[in-house]
Short mmCIF file of C-alpha atoms in Angstrom, two decimals:
data_model
loop_
_atom_site.label_atom_id
_atom_site.label_comp_id
_atom_site.label_asym_id
_atom_site.label_seq_id
_atom_site.Cartn_x
_atom_site.Cartn_y
_atom_site.Cartn_z
CA MET A 1 23.85 -125.25 34.82
CA VAL A 2 22.95 -127.92 37.29
CA SER A 3 19.88 -125.85 38.52
CA TYR A 4 18.57 -125.21 35.02
CA GLY A 5 18.98 -129.14 34.20
CA LEU A 6 16.86 -129.81 37.53
CA TRP A 7 14.21 -127.35 36.64
CA TYR A 8 13.88 -128.79 32.98
CA LEU A 9 13.79 -132.42 34.53
CA ASN A 10 10.93 -131.30 36.84
CA ILE A 11 8.75 -129.78 34.20
CA ALA A 12 9.38 -133.00 31.92
CA ALA A 13 8.23 -135.30 34.82
CA LEU A 14 5.16 -133.23 35.31
CA LEU A 15 4.24 -133.25 31.71
CA GLY A 16 4.91 -136.91 31.37
CA ALA A 17 1.86 -137.87 33.52
CA CYS A 18 -0.35 -138.17 30.63
CA THR A 19 -0.21 -141.37 28.34
CA ILE A 20 -2.01 -141.09 24.94
CA GLY A 21 -3.96 -144.20 23.47
CA PRO A 22 -6.45 -146.57 24.46
CA THR A 23 -6.04 -148.75 27.34
CA TYR A 24 -5.71 -152.46 26.20
CA VAL A 25 -8.64 -154.94 27.00
CA LYS A 26 -8.43 -158.47 25.65
CA PRO A 27 -11.10 -158.84 22.66
CA ASP A 28 -14.18 -160.32 24.06
CA MET A 29 -14.92 -163.87 22.87
CA GLN A 30 -17.97 -165.99 23.65
CA VAL A 31 -16.78 -169.36 24.88
CA PRO A 32 -19.08 -172.50 25.40
CA ALA A 33 -19.33 -174.10 28.48
CA ALA A 34 -18.45 -177.42 27.17
CA PHE A 35 -17.43 -178.98 23.87
CA LYS A 36 -20.32 -180.42 21.63
CA GLU A 37 -18.67 -183.60 20.81
CA GLN A 38 -17.58 -184.54 24.34
CA HIS A 39 -20.67 -186.41 24.80
CA GLY A 40 -19.71 -189.94 25.53
CA TRP A 41 -16.02 -189.03 25.85
CA LYS A 42 -13.99 -191.16 28.00
CA PRO A 43 -11.54 -188.93 29.91
CA ALA A 44 -8.22 -190.02 30.97
CA GLN A 45 -8.06 -191.69 34.59
CA PRO A 46 -6.74 -189.98 36.72
CA LYS A 47 -7.57 -186.59 35.40
CA ASP A 48 -4.05 -185.41 35.01
CA GLU A 49 -2.90 -182.79 32.48
CA LEU A 50 -0.89 -184.00 29.64
CA PRO A 51 2.93 -184.47 30.26
CA HIS A 52 4.07 -180.93 30.65
CA GLY A 53 6.18 -180.16 27.44
CA LYS A 54 6.40 -183.84 26.44
CA TRP A 55 2.78 -184.75 25.35
CA TRP A 56 4.22 -187.29 22.99
CA GLU A 57 5.23 -189.74 25.95
CA ILE A 58 1.47 -190.47 26.61
CA PHE A 59 1.85 -192.93 23.61
CA GLY A 60 4.61 -194.97 25.43
CA ASP A 61 6.85 -195.58 22.35
CA ALA A 62 10.45 -195.09 23.12
CA GLN A 63 11.55 -194.50 19.49
CA LEU A 64 8.92 -191.84 19.00
CA ASN A 65 10.24 -190.06 22.00
CA ALA A 66 13.73 -190.12 20.89
CA LEU A 67 12.70 -188.76 17.36
CA VAL A 68 10.69 -185.81 18.79
CA GLU A 69 13.54 -184.89 21.01
CA GLN A 70 15.76 -184.41 18.05
CA VAL A 71 13.13 -182.43 16.15
CA GLN A 72 13.07 -179.92 18.91
CA VAL A 73 16.75 -178.98 18.34
CA SER A 74 17.29 -179.85 14.36
CA ASN A 75 14.01 -178.81 12.86
CA GLN A 76 14.65 -175.64 10.54
CA ASN A 77 11.40 -174.24 10.84
CA ILE A 78 11.62 -174.21 14.74
CA ARG A 79 15.15 -172.50 14.10
CA ALA A 80 13.67 -169.96 11.91
CA ALA A 81 10.77 -169.28 14.63
CA GLU A 82 13.59 -168.99 17.23
CA ALA A 83 15.36 -166.44 15.03
CA ARG A 84 12.15 -164.40 14.70
CA PHE A 85 11.64 -164.48 18.41
CA ARG A 86 15.41 -162.98 18.83
CA GLN A 87 14.22 -160.25 16.24
CA ALA A 88 11.25 -159.40 18.28
CA ARG A 89 13.35 -159.24 21.36
CA ALA A 90 15.82 -156.88 19.69
CA LEU A 91 13.19 -154.69 18.47
CA ALA A 92 11.70 -154.48 22.04
CA GLN A 93 15.15 -153.59 23.43
CA GLN A 94 15.44 -150.82 20.65
CA ALA A 95 12.04 -149.35 21.93
CA ARG A 96 13.20 -149.22 25.39
CA ALA A 97 16.20 -147.22 24.33
CA GLY A 98 13.98 -144.41 23.81
CA VAL A 99 13.71 -143.90 27.58
CA SER A 100 17.32 -142.96 27.77
CA PRO A 101 19.14 -139.61 26.66
CA THR A 102 21.42 -139.79 23.75
CA VAL A 103 25.00 -138.76 24.56
CA THR A 104 27.74 -138.30 21.81
CA GLY A 105 31.37 -137.14 22.31
CA ASP A 106 33.72 -135.66 19.71
CA ILE A 107 37.11 -134.32 19.46
CA SER A 108 38.20 -132.32 16.37
CA VAL A 109 41.34 -130.01 15.36
CA ASN A 110 40.33 -127.67 12.39
CA ARG A 111 42.81 -125.25 10.82
CA SER A 112 41.05 -122.57 8.57
CA ARG A 113 41.99 -119.36 6.74
CA ALA A 114 39.47 -116.66 5.92
CA ALA A 115 39.88 -114.72 2.79
CA THR A 116 40.45 -111.03 3.20
CA GLY A 117 41.13 -109.79 -0.32
CA ALA A 118 44.12 -109.43 -2.26
CA GLY A 119 46.38 -108.95 0.83
CA GLY A 120 45.43 -112.46 2.00
CA GLY A 121 44.05 -113.65 5.50
CA ASN A 122 45.11 -114.97 8.79
CA SER A 123 45.11 -118.64 9.55
CA SER A 124 43.78 -120.10 12.72
CA THR A 125 43.53 -123.60 14.52
CA ILE A 126 40.67 -124.66 16.75
CA HIS A 127 41.20 -127.39 19.20
CA LYS A 128 37.75 -129.12 20.45
CA LEU A 129 36.77 -131.74 22.96
CA GLY A 130 33.10 -131.80 23.79
CA LEU A 131 30.32 -134.01 24.78
CA ASP A 132 26.61 -133.47 23.35
CA ALA A 133 23.51 -134.86 25.05
CA SER A 134 19.83 -134.69 24.13
CA TRP A 135 16.70 -136.33 25.55
CA GLU A 136 13.15 -136.25 24.58
CA PRO A 137 10.87 -136.74 27.69
CA ASP A 138 8.16 -139.21 27.25
CA ILE A 139 5.49 -136.61 27.79
CA TRP A 140 2.53 -138.35 25.78
CA GLY A 141 3.68 -141.73 26.43
CA LYS A 142 5.00 -142.47 23.04
CA VAL A 143 7.93 -144.49 24.27
CA GLN A 144 5.85 -146.19 26.84
CA ARG A 145 3.34 -147.42 24.15
CA SER A 146 6.43 -148.29 22.02
CA VAL A 147 7.62 -150.49 24.88
CA GLU A 148 4.41 -152.03 25.37
CA SER A 149 4.10 -152.92 21.82
CA GLY A 150 7.61 -154.30 21.81
CA ASN A 151 7.15 -156.44 24.83
CA ALA A 152 3.82 -157.85 23.58
CA GLY A 153 5.77 -158.51 20.27
CA VAL A 154 8.31 -160.45 22.12
CA GLN A 155 5.63 -162.66 23.72
CA ALA A 156 3.99 -163.22 20.52
CA GLY A 157 7.40 -164.34 19.08
CA ALA A 158 7.60 -166.68 22.07
CA ALA A 159 4.16 -168.20 21.49
CA ASP A 160 5.06 -168.48 17.93
CA LEU A 161 8.13 -170.38 18.64
CA GLN A 162 6.09 -172.67 20.93
CA ALA A 163 3.58 -173.11 18.17
CA ALA A 164 6.29 -174.12 15.77
CA LYS A 165 7.47 -176.66 18.02
CA LEU A 166 4.04 -178.18 18.58
CA SER A 167 3.44 -178.27 14.85
CA ALA A 168 6.69 -180.08 13.97
CA GLN A 169 6.29 -182.42 16.88
CA ALA A 170 2.70 -183.37 15.86
CA GLU A 171 3.52 -183.70 12.19
CA LEU A 172 6.42 -185.92 13.13
CA ALA A 173 4.12 -188.07 15.29
CA GLN A 174 1.66 -188.33 12.63
CA ASP A 175 4.25 -189.39 10.04
CA TYR A 176 5.72 -191.97 12.57
CA PHE A 177 2.25 -193.71 13.22
CA LEU A 178 1.60 -193.65 9.46
CA LEU A 179 5.02 -195.25 8.87
CA ARG A 180 4.40 -197.91 11.38
CA ILE A 181 0.98 -198.58 10.02
CA ALA A 182 2.68 -199.08 6.78
CA ASP A 183 5.07 -201.79 8.18
CA ALA A 184 2.07 -203.33 9.63
CA ARG A 185 0.32 -203.35 6.30
CA LYS A 186 3.46 -204.78 4.68
CA GLN A 187 3.68 -207.61 7.26
CA LEU A 188 -0.07 -208.26 6.74
CA LEU A 189 0.48 -208.54 2.71
CA GLU A 190 3.56 -210.71 3.21
CA ASP A 191 1.48 -213.10 5.44
CA THR A 192 -1.12 -212.85 2.59
CA VAL A 193 1.38 -213.76 -0.07
CA ASN A 194 2.46 -216.83 2.03
CA ALA A 195 -1.06 -217.97 2.39
CA TYR A 196 -1.85 -217.44 -1.30
CA ARG A 197 1.40 -219.24 -2.23
CA THR A 198 0.22 -222.04 -0.09
CA SER A 199 -3.23 -222.04 -1.85
CA LEU A 200 -1.45 -221.87 -5.25
CA GLN A 201 0.46 -225.10 -4.37
CA LEU A 202 -2.71 -226.89 -3.22
CA THR A 203 -4.76 -225.83 -6.28
CA SER A 204 -1.61 -227.15 -8.45
CA ASN A 205 -1.42 -230.48 -6.87
CA GLN A 206 -5.28 -230.83 -7.24
CA TYR A 207 -5.06 -229.86 -10.91
CA ALA A 208 -2.17 -232.45 -11.49
CA ALA A 209 -4.44 -235.00 -9.76
CA GLY A 210 -7.13 -234.18 -12.13
CA VAL A 211 -9.33 -232.74 -9.15
CA ALA A 212 -9.18 -229.01 -10.23
CA ALA A 213 -9.52 -227.19 -13.39
CA ARG A 214 -6.52 -225.27 -15.11
CA GLY A 215 -8.60 -222.19 -14.55
CA ASP A 216 -8.42 -222.51 -10.68
CA VAL A 217 -4.48 -222.50 -11.02
CA VAL A 218 -4.63 -219.30 -13.32
CA VAL A 219 -6.80 -217.68 -10.53
CA ALA A 220 -4.53 -218.62 -7.80
CA GLU A 221 -1.45 -217.48 -9.63
CA THR A 222 -3.26 -214.05 -10.44
CA GLN A 223 -4.31 -213.72 -6.75
CA LEU A 224 -0.69 -214.34 -5.44
CA LYS A 225 0.81 -211.76 -7.97
CA SER A 226 -1.67 -209.17 -7.09
CA ALA A 227 -0.78 -209.69 -3.42
CA GLN A 228 2.83 -209.36 -4.03
CA ALA A 229 2.37 -206.15 -6.17
CA GLN A 230 0.37 -204.67 -3.16
CA ALA A 231 3.20 -205.60 -0.79
CA VAL A 232 5.83 -203.83 -3.14
CA ASP A 233 3.61 -200.92 -3.43
CA VAL A 234 3.33 -200.20 0.45
CA GLY A 235 7.25 -199.43 0.01
CA VAL A 236 6.36 -196.23 -1.84
CA GLN A 237 4.63 -194.66 0.96
CA ARG A 238 6.84 -196.02 3.67
CA ALA A 239 10.02 -194.56 1.86
CA GLN A 240 8.01 -190.99 1.61
CA LEU A 241 7.08 -191.03 5.28
CA GLU A 242 10.57 -191.96 6.23
CA HIS A 243 11.90 -189.13 4.01
CA ALA A 244 9.39 -186.62 5.62
CA ILE A 245 10.61 -187.56 9.18
CA ALA A 246 14.15 -187.09 8.06
CA VAL A 247 13.47 -183.64 6.77
CA LEU A 248 11.42 -182.75 10.08
CA MET A 249 14.60 -183.72 11.95
CA GLY A 250 16.76 -181.47 9.75
CA LYS A 251 18.64 -184.19 7.91
CA ALA A 252 18.84 -185.14 4.41
CA PRO A 253 16.83 -188.38 3.75
CA ALA A 254 19.87 -190.34 2.71
CA GLU A 255 21.26 -189.93 6.04
CA PHE A 256 18.38 -191.44 8.01
CA ALA A 257 16.47 -194.71 8.22
CA ILE A 258 13.96 -196.30 10.37
CA ALA A 259 14.02 -200.01 10.64
CA PRO A 260 10.81 -201.85 10.38
CA ALA A 261 8.91 -202.92 13.49
CA ALA A 262 5.87 -204.41 14.97
CA PHE A 263 3.40 -201.84 16.31
CA THR A 264 0.05 -202.37 17.93
CA PRO A 265 -0.66 -199.34 20.18
CA ALA A 266 -4.10 -197.97 21.07
CA PRO A 267 -4.84 -194.36 21.16
CA PRO A 268 -4.42 -193.17 24.67
CA ARG A 269 -7.26 -191.44 26.92
CA ILE A 270 -6.58 -187.75 26.59
CA PRO A 271 -7.36 -185.29 29.23
CA LEU A 272 -9.92 -182.73 27.80
CA GLY A 273 -10.75 -179.94 30.09
CA ILE A 274 -13.33 -177.17 29.20
CA PRO A 275 -13.42 -174.78 26.29
CA SER A 276 -12.32 -171.60 28.39
CA GLU A 277 -9.12 -173.45 29.26
CA LEU A 278 -8.20 -173.49 25.39
CA LEU A 279 -7.57 -169.85 25.44
CA GLU A 280 -4.70 -170.35 27.72
CA ARG A 281 -3.37 -173.82 26.53
CA ARG A 282 -2.74 -173.10 22.70
CA PRO A 283 0.23 -171.00 21.83
CA ASP A 284 -1.36 -169.92 18.44
CA ILE A 285 -4.16 -168.35 20.43
CA ALA A 286 -1.65 -166.62 22.85
CA ALA A 287 0.50 -165.14 20.02
CA ALA A 288 -2.72 -163.93 18.31
CA GLU A 289 -3.80 -162.16 21.46
CA ARG A 290 -0.33 -160.57 22.08
CA ARG A 291 -0.33 -159.42 18.59
CA THR A 292 -3.62 -157.49 19.32
CA ALA A 293 -2.09 -156.18 22.40
CA ALA A 294 0.89 -154.94 20.31
CA ALA A 295 -1.29 -153.25 17.70
CA ASN A 296 -3.44 -151.34 20.65
CA ALA A 297 -0.19 -150.01 21.85
CA ARG A 298 0.85 -148.70 18.32
CA ILE A 299 -2.40 -146.65 18.27
CA GLY A 300 -0.99 -144.60 21.08
CA VAL A 301 2.28 -144.31 19.35
CA ALA A 302 0.19 -142.93 16.24
CA GLN A 303 -1.85 -140.53 18.45
CA SER A 304 1.10 -138.96 20.09
CA ALA A 305 2.11 -137.37 16.84
CA PHE A 306 -0.49 -134.85 17.24
CA TYR A 307 1.06 -133.39 20.18
CA PRO A 308 4.24 -131.24 20.65
CA ALA A 309 7.69 -132.86 21.21
CA LEU A 310 9.69 -131.50 23.64
CA THR A 311 13.53 -132.01 23.44
CA LEU A 312 16.21 -131.11 26.15
CA SER A 313 19.77 -130.65 24.87
CA ALA A 314 23.10 -129.92 26.46
CA SER A 315 26.64 -129.59 25.43
CA ALA A 316 29.87 -129.24 27.36
CA GLY A 317 33.64 -129.41 26.61
CA LEU A 318 36.85 -127.62 25.97
CA GLN A 319 37.82 -125.48 23.02
CA SER A 320 40.82 -123.33 22.33
CA ALA A 321 42.95 -122.05 19.50
CA SER A 322 45.95 -122.97 21.44
CA PHE A 323 46.98 -126.55 21.96
CA ALA A 324 49.00 -125.82 25.04
CA LYS A 325 45.76 -124.10 26.63
CA TRP A 326 43.32 -126.62 25.02
CA LEU A 327 42.73 -128.65 28.41
CA THR A 328 42.59 -125.88 30.76
CA TYR A 329 39.70 -124.55 32.75
CA PRO A 330 39.40 -121.34 30.93
CA SER A 331 38.72 -123.27 27.71
CA ARG A 332 35.51 -124.66 29.00
CA PHE A 333 32.20 -123.98 27.37
CA TRP A 334 28.66 -125.32 27.79
CA ALA A 335 25.07 -124.86 26.47
CA LEU A 336 21.72 -126.02 27.75
CA GLY A 337 18.28 -125.49 26.34
CA PRO A 338 14.86 -127.14 25.53
CA ALA A 339 13.19 -127.10 22.23
CA LEU A 340 9.61 -127.48 21.65
CA ALA A 341 8.41 -128.79 18.13
CA GLN A 342 4.90 -129.09 16.81
CA THR A 343 3.68 -130.38 13.25
CA ILE A 344 1.28 -127.47 12.08
CA PHE A 345 0.38 -129.06 8.74
CA ASP A 346 1.07 -132.45 7.11
CA GLY A 347 -1.68 -132.81 4.65
CA GLY A 348 -3.50 -135.42 6.97
CA LEU A 349 -0.40 -137.86 7.32
CA ARG A 350 -0.81 -138.23 11.21
CA ARG A 351 -4.72 -138.79 10.62
CA ALA A 352 -4.03 -141.45 8.24
CA GLN A 353 -1.31 -143.06 10.30
CA THR A 354 -3.54 -143.34 13.28
CA GLY A 355 -6.54 -144.73 11.06
CA GLN A 356 -4.18 -147.23 9.79
CA ALA A 357 -3.15 -148.27 13.38
CA VAL A 358 -6.77 -148.53 14.32
CA ALA A 359 -7.48 -150.84 11.43
CA VAL A 360 -4.37 -153.03 12.05
CA TYR A 361 -5.69 -153.42 15.66
CA ASP A 362 -9.19 -154.37 14.29
CA GLU A 363 -7.52 -156.71 12.03
CA ASN A 364 -5.45 -158.45 14.67
CA ALA A 365 -8.72 -158.71 16.95
CA ALA A 366 -10.64 -160.32 14.29
CA ASP A 367 -7.63 -162.77 13.61
CA TYR A 368 -7.64 -163.45 17.42
CA ARG A 369 -11.31 -164.45 17.28
CA GLN A 370 -10.94 -166.54 14.41
CA THR A 371 -7.93 -168.41 15.82
CA VAL A 372 -10.22 -169.21 18.79
CA LEU A 373 -12.93 -170.33 16.66
CA THR A 374 -10.67 -172.42 14.50
CA ALA A 375 -9.26 -174.11 17.82
CA PHE A 376 -12.71 -174.93 19.04
CA GLN A 377 -13.40 -176.45 15.58
CA GLU A 378 -10.26 -178.54 15.57
CA VAL A 379 -10.97 -179.96 19.12
CA GLU A 380 -14.58 -180.81 18.10
CA ASP A 381 -13.55 -182.33 14.87
CA ASN A 382 -11.01 -184.74 16.45
CA LEU A 383 -13.07 -185.50 19.40
CA ALA A 384 -15.88 -186.55 16.93
CA ALA A 385 -13.33 -188.37 14.88
CA LEU A 386 -11.91 -190.44 17.94
CA ARG A 387 -15.34 -191.11 19.16
CA ILE A 388 -16.71 -192.34 15.92
CA LEU A 389 -13.42 -194.21 14.91
CA GLU A 390 -13.47 -196.25 18.12
CA GLN A 391 -17.11 -197.51 17.26
CA GLU A 392 -15.88 -198.28 13.71
CA ALA A 393 -12.93 -199.87 14.99
CA GLN A 394 -14.93 -202.20 17.19
CA LEU A 395 -17.24 -203.20 14.19
CA GLN A 396 -14.24 -203.47 11.96
CA ASP A 397 -12.52 -206.05 14.37
CA ASP A 398 -15.76 -208.03 14.25
CA ALA A 399 -15.74 -207.97 10.68
CA VAL A 400 -11.98 -209.23 10.71
CA LYS A 401 -12.97 -212.13 12.99
CA ALA A 402 -15.74 -213.27 10.89
CA ALA A 403 -13.64 -212.90 7.51
CA ARG A 404 -10.92 -215.17 9.13
CA GLU A 405 -13.46 -217.76 10.24
CA SER A 406 -14.90 -217.62 6.79
CA VAL A 407 -11.62 -218.12 5.01
CA ALA A 408 -10.99 -221.23 7.14
CA ILE A 409 -14.52 -222.87 6.65
CA THR A 410 -14.34 -222.19 2.89
CA GLY A 411 -10.75 -223.66 2.67
CA ASN A 412 -11.84 -226.87 4.06
CA GLN A 413 -14.81 -226.98 1.92
CA TYR A 414 -12.65 -226.53 -0.97
CA LYS A 415 -10.33 -229.19 0.07
CA ALA A 416 -13.18 -231.49 0.53
CA GLY A 417 -14.32 -230.62 -3.02
CA THR A 418 -17.88 -229.30 -1.98
CA VAL A 419 -17.22 -225.62 -3.28
CA SER A 420 -15.18 -224.29 -6.36
CA TYR A 421 -11.86 -222.22 -5.94
CA ILE A 422 -13.69 -219.06 -6.88
CA ASN A 423 -15.35 -219.21 -3.45
CA VAL A 424 -12.04 -219.28 -1.73
CA VAL A 425 -10.68 -216.36 -3.68
CA ASN A 426 -13.89 -214.35 -2.75
CA VAL A 427 -13.53 -215.02 0.93
CA GLN A 428 -9.80 -214.36 0.84
CA THR A 429 -10.33 -211.11 -0.94
CA ILE A 430 -12.89 -210.13 1.41
CA ALA A 431 -10.66 -210.91 4.40
CA LEU A 432 -7.73 -209.01 3.11
CA ILE A 433 -9.88 -206.09 2.46
CA ASN A 434 -11.23 -206.14 6.13
CA GLU A 435 -7.67 -206.59 7.43
CA ARG A 436 -6.42 -203.42 5.46
CA ALA A 437 -9.45 -201.46 6.50
CA ALA A 438 -8.70 -202.31 10.23
CA LEU A 439 -5.05 -200.99 9.90
CA ASN A 440 -6.33 -197.84 8.20
CA ILE A 441 -8.70 -197.25 11.08
CA GLN A 442 -6.01 -197.79 13.61
CA GLY A 443 -3.88 -195.15 11.77
CA ASN A 444 -6.72 -192.84 11.71
CA ARG A 445 -7.30 -193.18 15.26
CA LEU A 446 -3.57 -192.48 16.15
CA THR A 447 -3.58 -189.45 13.85
CA ALA A 448 -6.76 -188.08 15.21
CA ALA A 449 -5.52 -188.54 18.89
CA VAL A 450 -2.26 -186.70 17.80
CA LEU A 451 -4.48 -183.73 16.22
CA LEU A 452 -6.60 -183.60 19.35
CA ILE A 453 -3.54 -183.17 21.52
CA LYS A 454 -2.12 -180.66 19.25
CA ALA A 455 -5.73 -178.79 19.26
CA LEU A 456 -5.47 -178.72 23.15
CA GLY A 457 -2.04 -177.04 22.99
CA GLY A 458 0.21 -179.93 23.83
CA GLY A 459 0.32 -179.31 27.54
CA TRP A 460 1.62 -175.82 27.02
CA ASN A 461 0.37 -172.79 29.02
CA ALA A 462 0.07 -169.28 28.30
CA ALA A 463 1.49 -168.66 31.90
CA GLU A 464 5.09 -169.47 30.12
CA LEU A 465 4.96 -165.98 28.38
CA ASN A 466 5.29 -164.16 31.73
CA GLY A 467 9.07 -164.40 31.58
CA SER A 468 9.28 -163.86 27.74
CA GLY A 469 9.03 -160.07 27.50
CA VAL A 470 11.52 -157.40 28.00
CA SER A 471 11.71 -156.57 31.62
CA ASN A 472 11.07 -153.02 32.81
#
C-alpha cells in the first residue's frame, strides 16, 4: 500500500509543474513627472513625510487629535470595513485548504436481514471502523491561483480598511474645522451685535437731543435685530456639525458635545512628493490594484476547468460481523486508487466562465486606472485650491483692515454731524460682509488642506500590505 501511495504522489508531483493562467503584471499607467498645480507651491520645511499614521497632528490641535483617536476605534464604517477584511482573510484560508487532503472517519454498526422468500432469511450484523482520504493534486495550478486570488483579496481588504479609516478621519477633521469656524462666526456676530447696540444707543441719544431723525433710530434697530438673527442662525450649522462628529465617533448626538472655543489656525505646509509616489501612498489605489491581481488569478482558476482532474483516494479500517473479532488484525481492510475525470461537453459553460473571468479582470484594470486618474485630479484640485485661497486670503485680510478703518472714520464723522447715519450703516454692513468672507476663506483653506492630505494618502504606504496576506 505504501509503495502504491508513493507512486501516485510522484506522478502528481511531476504533473503539478504546470500552472494555467496568465502571469500577473500590474496594469500600465502613464504617470506625469510633476503635478501641474504645484507651480509656486511652498513645500514643508524640512521636507519630512506626514506624521506616519497620525497626519492630523500636523494641525497642532489637541482636541482634534483626541477626537480622531476615538474615531479610529468607534466609527461603524471602520468596523464594517474591518469585518470585510476578516471575511477576505477567511476566504483566503478556505482557498489554502485545497492544498491538503480531506480525511474523514466513520464508525457504524448495521444489522440487516435479507429476504429469502416465504421461508424467511438470515439476519447479520456488520461492525465497521474506517478512515477515508481523498486528495486532488494541484496539477494545473487551480489551487495555487485560488490562493493567489485569496491573498490579493486579503490585501485589498486591508487597503480598504485603511481607506475607510482615512475617509472617516478626514471627514471628522473637516467637520471639526467647520465647527470651529462657526464658533468664530458666532463670536464675530456677537461682537457686531454689541457694536450695533452701542450705535443704537448713540442714535437714540442724538434723536432725544433733536440731532438725529427718527428714521435713523429705526435703521439702527433694524440693523441690530438683523445681526442678532444671524448670530442665532449660526447655531443651526454648528449643531449639525456637532451631531455629524458624534456619529463619526459612533455615538448618539445626545451623548456628545464640544464646547465653543477660540480658533485661529493657519493651514500647515504639506509635504507633496512626486506623482509616482501617489501610487504607493493611497490605500484606495492599492486596493484597486490588489483586486486586479485577484481577478487575474481567477482567470487561471477558470481556465483549469478545461483540463482533467486527478483524484487520489484511499480508505482503511476494520470490519467484522463479530463484535469480539471487530478490532483484530484479520478484520482489516484497505483500498487505494486514482480517478481521472474530464468534462466532455458542457454546452460552452467553461468557455463562458473563462470569458467572464477575463472581463472581470478588464473591469478591475480599468477601475484601477480610473482610481489613479481620480487621485491625480484630487491632488491637483486641492493644490490649486490652497494656492488660490492663500492669495484670496491675503487680499481679503487687506479688505477687512480697510473696512474696519472705514467704520472708525465714518463713525467719527457721524458723531461730528458731517454724514448721515445711512453712511454708518453702509460701512458697518460692508465690514461685516468682509469679516465673514475672511472666516469662510479660512474654513475653505483648512478644508482644502485636509482634502490634500487625504488625496496624498494620509501618510500611509502600500508596503504595509506585505504582512496582510495569508502566509504560504
